[in-house]
Short mmCIF file of C-alpha atoms in Angstrom, two decimals:
data_model
loop_
_atom_site.label_atom_id
_atom_site.label_comp_id
_atom_site.label_asym_id
_atom_site.label_seq_id
_atom_site.Cartn_x
_atom_site.Cartn_y
_atom_site.Cartn_z
CA MET E 1 -6.08 -3.88 -11.37
CA GLY E 2 -7.87 -7.31 -11.92
CA ASN E 3 -4.05 -8.51 -12.97
CA ASN E 4 -3.01 -7.43 -9.22
CA ILE E 5 -5.57 -8.90 -7.45
CA GLU E 6 -5.22 -12.58 -8.87
CA GLU E 7 -1.21 -11.73 -8.35
CA LYS E 8 -2.00 -10.89 -4.57
CA VAL E 9 -4.48 -14.16 -4.33
CA THR E 10 -2.26 -16.47 -5.93
CA SER E 11 0.67 -15.39 -3.80
CA ARG E 12 -1.36 -15.62 -0.56
CA PHE E 13 -2.60 -19.14 -1.49
CA THR E 14 1.16 -19.94 -2.22
CA ILE E 15 2.23 -18.82 1.12
CA TYR E 16 -0.67 -20.55 2.84
CA VAL E 17 -0.19 -23.79 1.15
CA GLY E 18 4.03 -23.57 1.92
CA CYS E 19 3.13 -23.25 5.48
CA PHE E 20 0.60 -26.08 6.02
CA LEU E 21 3.47 -28.29 4.40
CA LEU E 22 5.65 -26.84 6.41
CA ILE E 23 3.71 -27.68 9.60
CA ALA E 24 2.87 -31.34 8.37
CA GLY E 25 6.87 -31.79 7.77
CA ILE E 26 7.99 -30.80 10.96
CA GLY E 27 5.04 -33.04 12.87
CA LEU E 28 6.12 -36.06 10.62
CA LEU E 29 9.77 -35.34 11.87
CA ASP E 30 8.76 -35.00 15.44
CA TYR E 31 6.78 -38.33 15.24
CA LEU E 32 9.19 -39.91 13.53
CA GLU E 33 12.46 -39.35 15.84
CA ARG E 34 10.03 -39.61 19.01
CA TRP E 35 11.74 -38.25 21.92
CA GLU E 36 15.33 -38.74 20.54
CA ILE E 37 15.56 -35.35 18.42
CA CYS E 38 13.16 -32.56 19.03
CA PHE E 39 12.14 -30.57 15.86
CA SER E 40 8.99 -28.83 17.82
CA ILE E 41 11.38 -25.48 17.87
CA PHE E 42 10.94 -25.33 14.19
CA TYR E 43 6.89 -24.53 14.23
CA ILE E 44 8.13 -21.28 15.11
CA LEU E 45 9.15 -20.73 11.23
CA PRO E 46 5.59 -21.40 9.35
CA ILE E 47 4.23 -19.27 12.25
CA PHE E 48 6.50 -16.25 11.45
CA ILE E 49 6.25 -16.42 8.03
CA GLY E 50 2.24 -16.84 8.04
CA THR E 51 2.12 -13.40 10.57
CA TRP E 52 4.69 -11.33 8.22
CA TYR E 53 3.16 -12.00 5.07
CA LEU E 54 -0.28 -12.71 5.61
CA GLY E 55 -1.45 -10.98 8.97
CA LYS E 56 -2.36 -11.67 12.48
CA ARG E 57 -5.52 -13.63 11.58
CA ALA E 58 -3.73 -15.98 9.66
CA GLY E 59 -0.94 -16.16 12.08
CA ILE E 60 -3.08 -17.04 14.92
CA LEU E 61 -4.81 -19.98 12.37
CA LEU E 62 -1.36 -21.29 11.84
CA ALA E 63 -0.38 -21.10 15.43
CA VAL E 64 -3.49 -23.29 16.28
CA VAL E 65 -2.55 -25.84 13.27
CA CYS E 66 0.81 -26.02 14.82
CA ALA E 67 -0.25 -26.66 18.45
CA VAL E 68 -2.44 -29.22 17.18
CA ALA E 69 0.21 -30.87 14.78
CA TRP E 70 2.59 -31.03 18.12
CA TYR E 71 -0.24 -32.58 20.10
CA LEU E 72 -0.83 -35.16 17.18
CA ALA E 73 2.73 -36.18 17.16
CA ASP E 74 2.97 -36.49 20.78
CA PHE E 75 -0.34 -38.49 20.91
CA MET E 76 1.00 -41.30 17.89
CA VAL E 77 4.39 -41.87 20.17
CA ALA E 78 1.95 -43.02 22.63
CA GLU E 79 4.06 -42.13 25.56
CA SER E 80 2.52 -42.60 29.31
CA TYR E 81 2.02 -39.55 31.44
CA LEU E 82 1.45 -39.24 35.18
CA HIS E 83 -1.72 -37.54 34.55
CA PRO E 84 -4.35 -37.82 31.71
CA MET E 85 -4.63 -33.93 31.58
CA VAL E 86 -0.78 -33.51 30.89
CA PRO E 87 -0.72 -33.49 27.18
CA TYR E 88 -3.86 -31.25 27.07
CA TRP E 89 -2.08 -28.62 29.26
CA ASN E 90 1.09 -28.94 27.02
CA SER E 91 -0.66 -27.98 24.11
CA SER E 92 -2.38 -25.06 25.82
CA VAL E 93 0.93 -23.95 27.27
CA ARG E 94 2.58 -24.32 23.60
CA LEU E 95 -0.47 -22.54 21.82
CA VAL E 96 -0.34 -19.82 24.48
CA PHE E 97 3.37 -19.34 23.14
CA PHE E 98 2.58 -19.64 19.56
CA ILE E 99 0.05 -16.87 19.94
CA ILE E 100 2.51 -14.43 21.86
CA THR E 101 4.97 -15.34 18.97
CA VAL E 102 2.27 -14.04 16.79
CA MET E 103 1.55 -10.81 18.64
CA LEU E 104 5.06 -9.88 18.64
CA VAL E 105 5.82 -10.54 15.07
CA SER E 106 2.33 -8.80 14.24
CA ASN E 107 3.46 -5.78 16.08
CA ARG E 108 6.77 -5.72 14.60
CA HIS E 109 5.76 -5.78 11.19
CA LYS E 110 3.11 -2.67 11.85
CA GLU E 111 6.05 -0.69 13.38
CA LEU E 112 8.26 -1.73 9.83
CA GLU E 113 5.31 -0.59 8.00
CA LYS E 114 4.44 2.70 9.57
CA GLU E 115 8.20 3.78 9.35
CA ARG E 116 8.35 2.71 5.82
CA GLU E 117 5.16 4.49 5.09
CA MET E 118 6.33 7.47 6.64
CA ALA E 119 9.32 7.48 4.90
CA ARG E 120 7.26 7.82 1.78
CA ILE E 121 4.96 10.97 2.64
CA ASP E 122 5.41 14.59 2.23
CA SER E 123 5.34 15.33 5.92
CA LEU E 124 3.33 18.92 4.94
CA SER E 125 0.81 17.63 2.33
CA GLY E 126 0.39 13.70 3.41
CA LEU E 127 0.71 12.59 0.28
CA LEU E 128 3.64 10.55 -1.32
CA ASN E 129 6.86 12.30 -1.61
CA ASN E 130 8.61 12.51 -5.15
CA GLY E 131 10.39 9.58 -4.89
CA SER E 132 7.81 7.18 -3.75
CA PHE E 133 5.84 8.63 -6.63
CA SER E 134 8.29 7.91 -8.93
CA GLU E 135 8.79 4.49 -8.00
CA VAL E 136 4.90 3.43 -8.37
CA ALA E 137 4.15 5.99 -11.00
CA GLN E 138 6.81 3.53 -13.17
CA LYS E 139 5.18 0.46 -12.25
CA GLU E 140 1.97 1.88 -13.31
CA ILE E 141 3.30 2.84 -16.71
CA GLU E 142 4.96 -0.73 -17.41
CA ARG E 143 1.86 -2.11 -16.63
CA SER E 144 -0.44 0.05 -18.66
CA ARG E 145 2.03 -0.36 -21.65
CA ARG E 146 1.91 -4.26 -21.02
CA TYR E 147 -1.81 -4.57 -20.89
CA GLY E 148 -2.83 -1.60 -23.12
CA HIS E 149 -4.88 0.09 -20.28
CA PRO E 150 -5.35 3.72 -20.28
CA LEU E 151 -3.77 5.66 -17.97
CA SER E 152 -4.60 9.42 -16.75
CA ILE E 153 -2.43 11.67 -15.12
CA ILE E 154 -3.42 15.67 -13.34
CA PHE E 155 -0.51 18.44 -12.73
CA LEU E 156 -2.33 20.53 -10.42
CA ASP E 157 -0.68 24.23 -9.54
CA PHE E 158 -2.38 26.93 -6.93
CA ASP E 159 -2.99 29.86 -8.49
CA ASP E 160 -0.68 33.10 -7.17
CA PHE E 161 0.55 30.96 -3.74
CA LYS E 162 3.46 33.37 -3.72
CA SER E 163 1.04 35.93 -2.58
CA VAL E 164 -0.60 33.96 -0.25
CA ASN E 165 2.66 33.56 1.85
CA ASP E 166 3.70 36.95 1.40
CA THR E 167 0.09 38.48 2.29
CA TYR E 168 -1.01 35.83 5.00
CA GLY E 169 2.47 34.40 6.06
CA HIS E 170 4.04 31.06 5.65
CA VAL E 171 2.09 29.53 8.71
CA LEU E 172 -1.17 29.91 6.60
CA GLY E 173 0.53 28.98 3.69
CA ASP E 174 1.38 25.55 4.89
CA LYS E 175 -1.91 25.01 6.38
CA VAL E 176 -3.21 25.57 2.42
CA ILE E 177 -0.91 23.10 1.23
CA LYS E 178 -2.21 20.58 4.36
CA ASP E 179 -5.82 21.69 3.24
CA VAL E 180 -5.13 20.45 -0.33
CA GLY E 181 -3.39 17.37 0.58
CA SER E 182 -6.67 16.71 3.04
CA VAL E 183 -8.89 17.35 0.07
CA ILE E 184 -7.03 15.44 -2.42
CA LYS E 185 -6.86 12.45 0.03
CA GLU E 186 -10.78 12.19 0.72
CA ASN E 187 -11.57 12.42 -2.87
CA ILE E 188 -9.03 10.13 -4.21
CA ARG E 189 -9.46 6.56 -5.06
CA SER E 190 -7.53 3.55 -3.47
CA THR E 191 -6.23 2.56 -6.88
CA ASP E 192 -4.78 6.05 -7.54
CA TYR E 193 -1.48 7.78 -6.12
CA ALA E 194 -1.31 11.69 -5.81
CA SER E 195 2.03 13.62 -4.92
CA ARG E 196 3.18 16.77 -3.78
CA THR E 197 5.80 17.59 -6.42
CA GLY E 198 7.07 21.00 -4.86
CA GLY E 199 5.86 24.03 -3.17
CA ASP E 200 2.47 24.56 -4.55
CA GLU E 201 2.32 21.56 -6.51
CA PHE E 202 0.66 18.45 -6.71
CA VAL E 203 0.45 15.32 -9.11
CA LEU E 204 -2.26 12.93 -9.41
CA LEU E 205 -1.84 9.47 -11.40
CA LEU E 206 -4.70 7.63 -12.29
CA PRO E 207 -4.15 4.18 -13.62
CA GLU E 208 -6.72 2.24 -15.84
CA THR E 209 -8.62 5.67 -16.10
CA ALA E 210 -9.68 6.94 -19.39
CA ALA E 211 -9.79 10.73 -19.84
CA ALA E 212 -14.12 11.36 -19.62
CA GLU E 213 -13.55 9.58 -15.99
CA ALA E 214 -10.52 11.28 -15.30
CA GLU E 215 -12.07 14.99 -16.29
CA ALA E 216 -15.43 14.38 -14.22
CA TYR E 217 -13.07 13.41 -11.11
CA ILE E 218 -10.62 16.48 -11.43
CA LYS E 219 -13.62 18.99 -11.80
CA ARG E 220 -15.22 17.27 -8.42
CA VAL E 221 -11.83 17.95 -6.74
CA GLN E 222 -11.08 21.38 -8.19
CA LYS E 223 -15.10 22.24 -7.06
CA LYS E 224 -14.11 20.42 -3.34
CA MET E 225 -10.99 23.03 -3.12
CA LYS E 226 -13.10 26.03 -3.77
CA GLU E 227 -15.45 25.15 -1.50
CA SER E 228 -12.93 23.90 1.43
CA ILE E 229 -10.14 26.83 0.60
CA ILE E 230 -11.02 30.31 1.41
CA LEU E 231 -8.72 32.81 1.41
CA ASN E 232 -9.93 36.62 2.23
CA GLY E 233 -13.71 35.75 1.31
CA ASN E 234 -12.19 34.40 -2.03
CA PRO E 235 -12.31 30.28 -3.00
CA ALA E 236 -8.66 29.27 -3.85
CA THR E 237 -8.21 28.51 -7.53
CA PHE E 238 -5.85 26.23 -9.30
CA SER E 239 -4.50 25.58 -12.87
CA ILE E 240 -4.74 21.83 -14.16
CA GLY E 241 -3.29 19.96 -17.03
CA LEU E 242 -4.93 16.65 -17.78
CA ALA E 243 -2.93 13.96 -20.03
CA SER E 244 -4.68 10.81 -20.56
CA PHE E 245 -2.83 8.56 -22.28
CA ASP E 246 -3.59 5.03 -24.58
CA LEU E 247 -0.01 4.37 -24.51
CA PRO E 248 2.23 6.40 -22.14
CA PRO E 249 5.58 7.28 -22.64
CA GLU E 250 8.38 4.62 -21.16
CA THR E 251 9.03 6.96 -18.17
CA THR E 252 7.69 9.03 -15.10
CA GLU E 253 9.54 12.12 -16.19
CA GLU E 254 8.13 12.29 -19.54
CA LEU E 255 4.56 11.48 -18.30
CA ILE E 256 4.84 14.27 -15.71
CA LYS E 257 6.37 16.69 -18.26
CA GLN E 258 3.06 16.24 -20.77
CA ALA E 259 0.45 17.25 -17.91
CA ASP E 260 2.88 20.10 -16.57
CA LYS E 261 3.04 21.43 -20.48
CA LEU E 262 -0.91 21.24 -19.97
CA MET E 263 -1.08 23.00 -16.60
CA TYR E 264 0.92 26.03 -18.09
CA LYS E 265 -1.50 26.09 -21.21
CA ALA E 266 -3.89 27.07 -18.13
CA LYS E 267 -1.84 29.29 -16.78
CA GLN E 268 -1.47 31.11 -19.95
CA ALA E 269 -5.15 31.06 -20.59
CA GLY E 270 -6.19 32.87 -17.54
CA LYS E 271 -5.59 30.09 -14.59
CA ASP E 272 -8.49 28.79 -12.89
CA ARG E 273 -9.42 26.12 -15.42
CA VAL E 274 -8.28 22.46 -16.62
CA VAL E 275 -6.85 22.07 -19.78
CA ILE E 276 -7.25 18.73 -21.25
CA GLU E 277 -5.31 16.40 -23.94
CA THR E 278 -7.05 12.92 -24.82
CA ALA E 279 -5.95 10.06 -25.99
CA ILE E 280 -2.05 10.50 -26.37
CA THR E 281 0.07 7.80 -27.84
CA SER E 282 3.57 8.20 -26.72
CA GLU E 283 6.06 8.43 -29.42
CA LYS E 284 7.92 5.27 -28.58
CA SER E 285 5.37 3.35 -29.28
#
C-alpha cells in the first residue's frame, strides 16, 4: 500500500510540474511573438490536463496561474490601452472563462467516472462484479508476489439460501442479498475488495493482510450479518472459507479456488462456521 501511495504522489507531482512548465512555455511564446501570433488559446491545455487528472481544485489553481501568465505576457509587451483598467478587466474575463472550463471538464470527468463505476458494480449487492473483481485481484496478486506481502481471500456462502427464495419469495431474497452487500461495504477497509460472484456467494480480497487480522475481520463481519439479517426470527448463517497466502498463486481463478475449497469444508462440517488455512505458499513459487 505504501508503494501505491508513493506512485500516486509521484504521478501527481509530475503532472503538476508538466502543467506549470507548459504554462510558462505558452506565456513565453506569447511574450516573444507579442501581438503578431496569438498562443493564448493553448492555456486551455494545462487547465484541461490538470482538471482531468488532478481534480477541480488543481484546475482552479492552474486557471489562476494561466490568467496571471497571460497578464504578465501582455504587461511586458507594454502596449498602451485606452484605459488603465483594461488589462485588469481582460485578465478577469480570461480567469472567468478558464474557471468555467474547469467546471465543465470536472463535471464531465465525474459523469464518466460514475458511468465507469456503475459498469463495475453488481446492481443487486452494490459490490464489484466478477469482471472488475478479477481485474483488481490480478493486480493485487502481482503486487503481493513482487513485494512479498501477505494476501488473504475470503469465500462466503449464504447457508440454505434456496429455502429463503422458496419460502419467502425472490423479492425478499433480493433484499437479503442487498443487506449482505451493505454489511460487507460498511465493514470493509478502503484497501480491500468485495464481489458477489454468484447468487448467494461473495468473495472478499484483503491485500497486505495476514491470517490473524483476516480472521478477526471476517468473524466481525459474520457477527454483524447475524445481527442484521433475521429470517423468521432466526439469524442468517454463512459458511466461510479463509485462505491466507505468503505467496499467492499466479491467477485470480486459482486464488478463489483455494478459498472456495475451504468454504465447502465449512459446509460439510455443519455450516455456520469459518474454515481457515494460513501461511499458504503457491506451488508455482
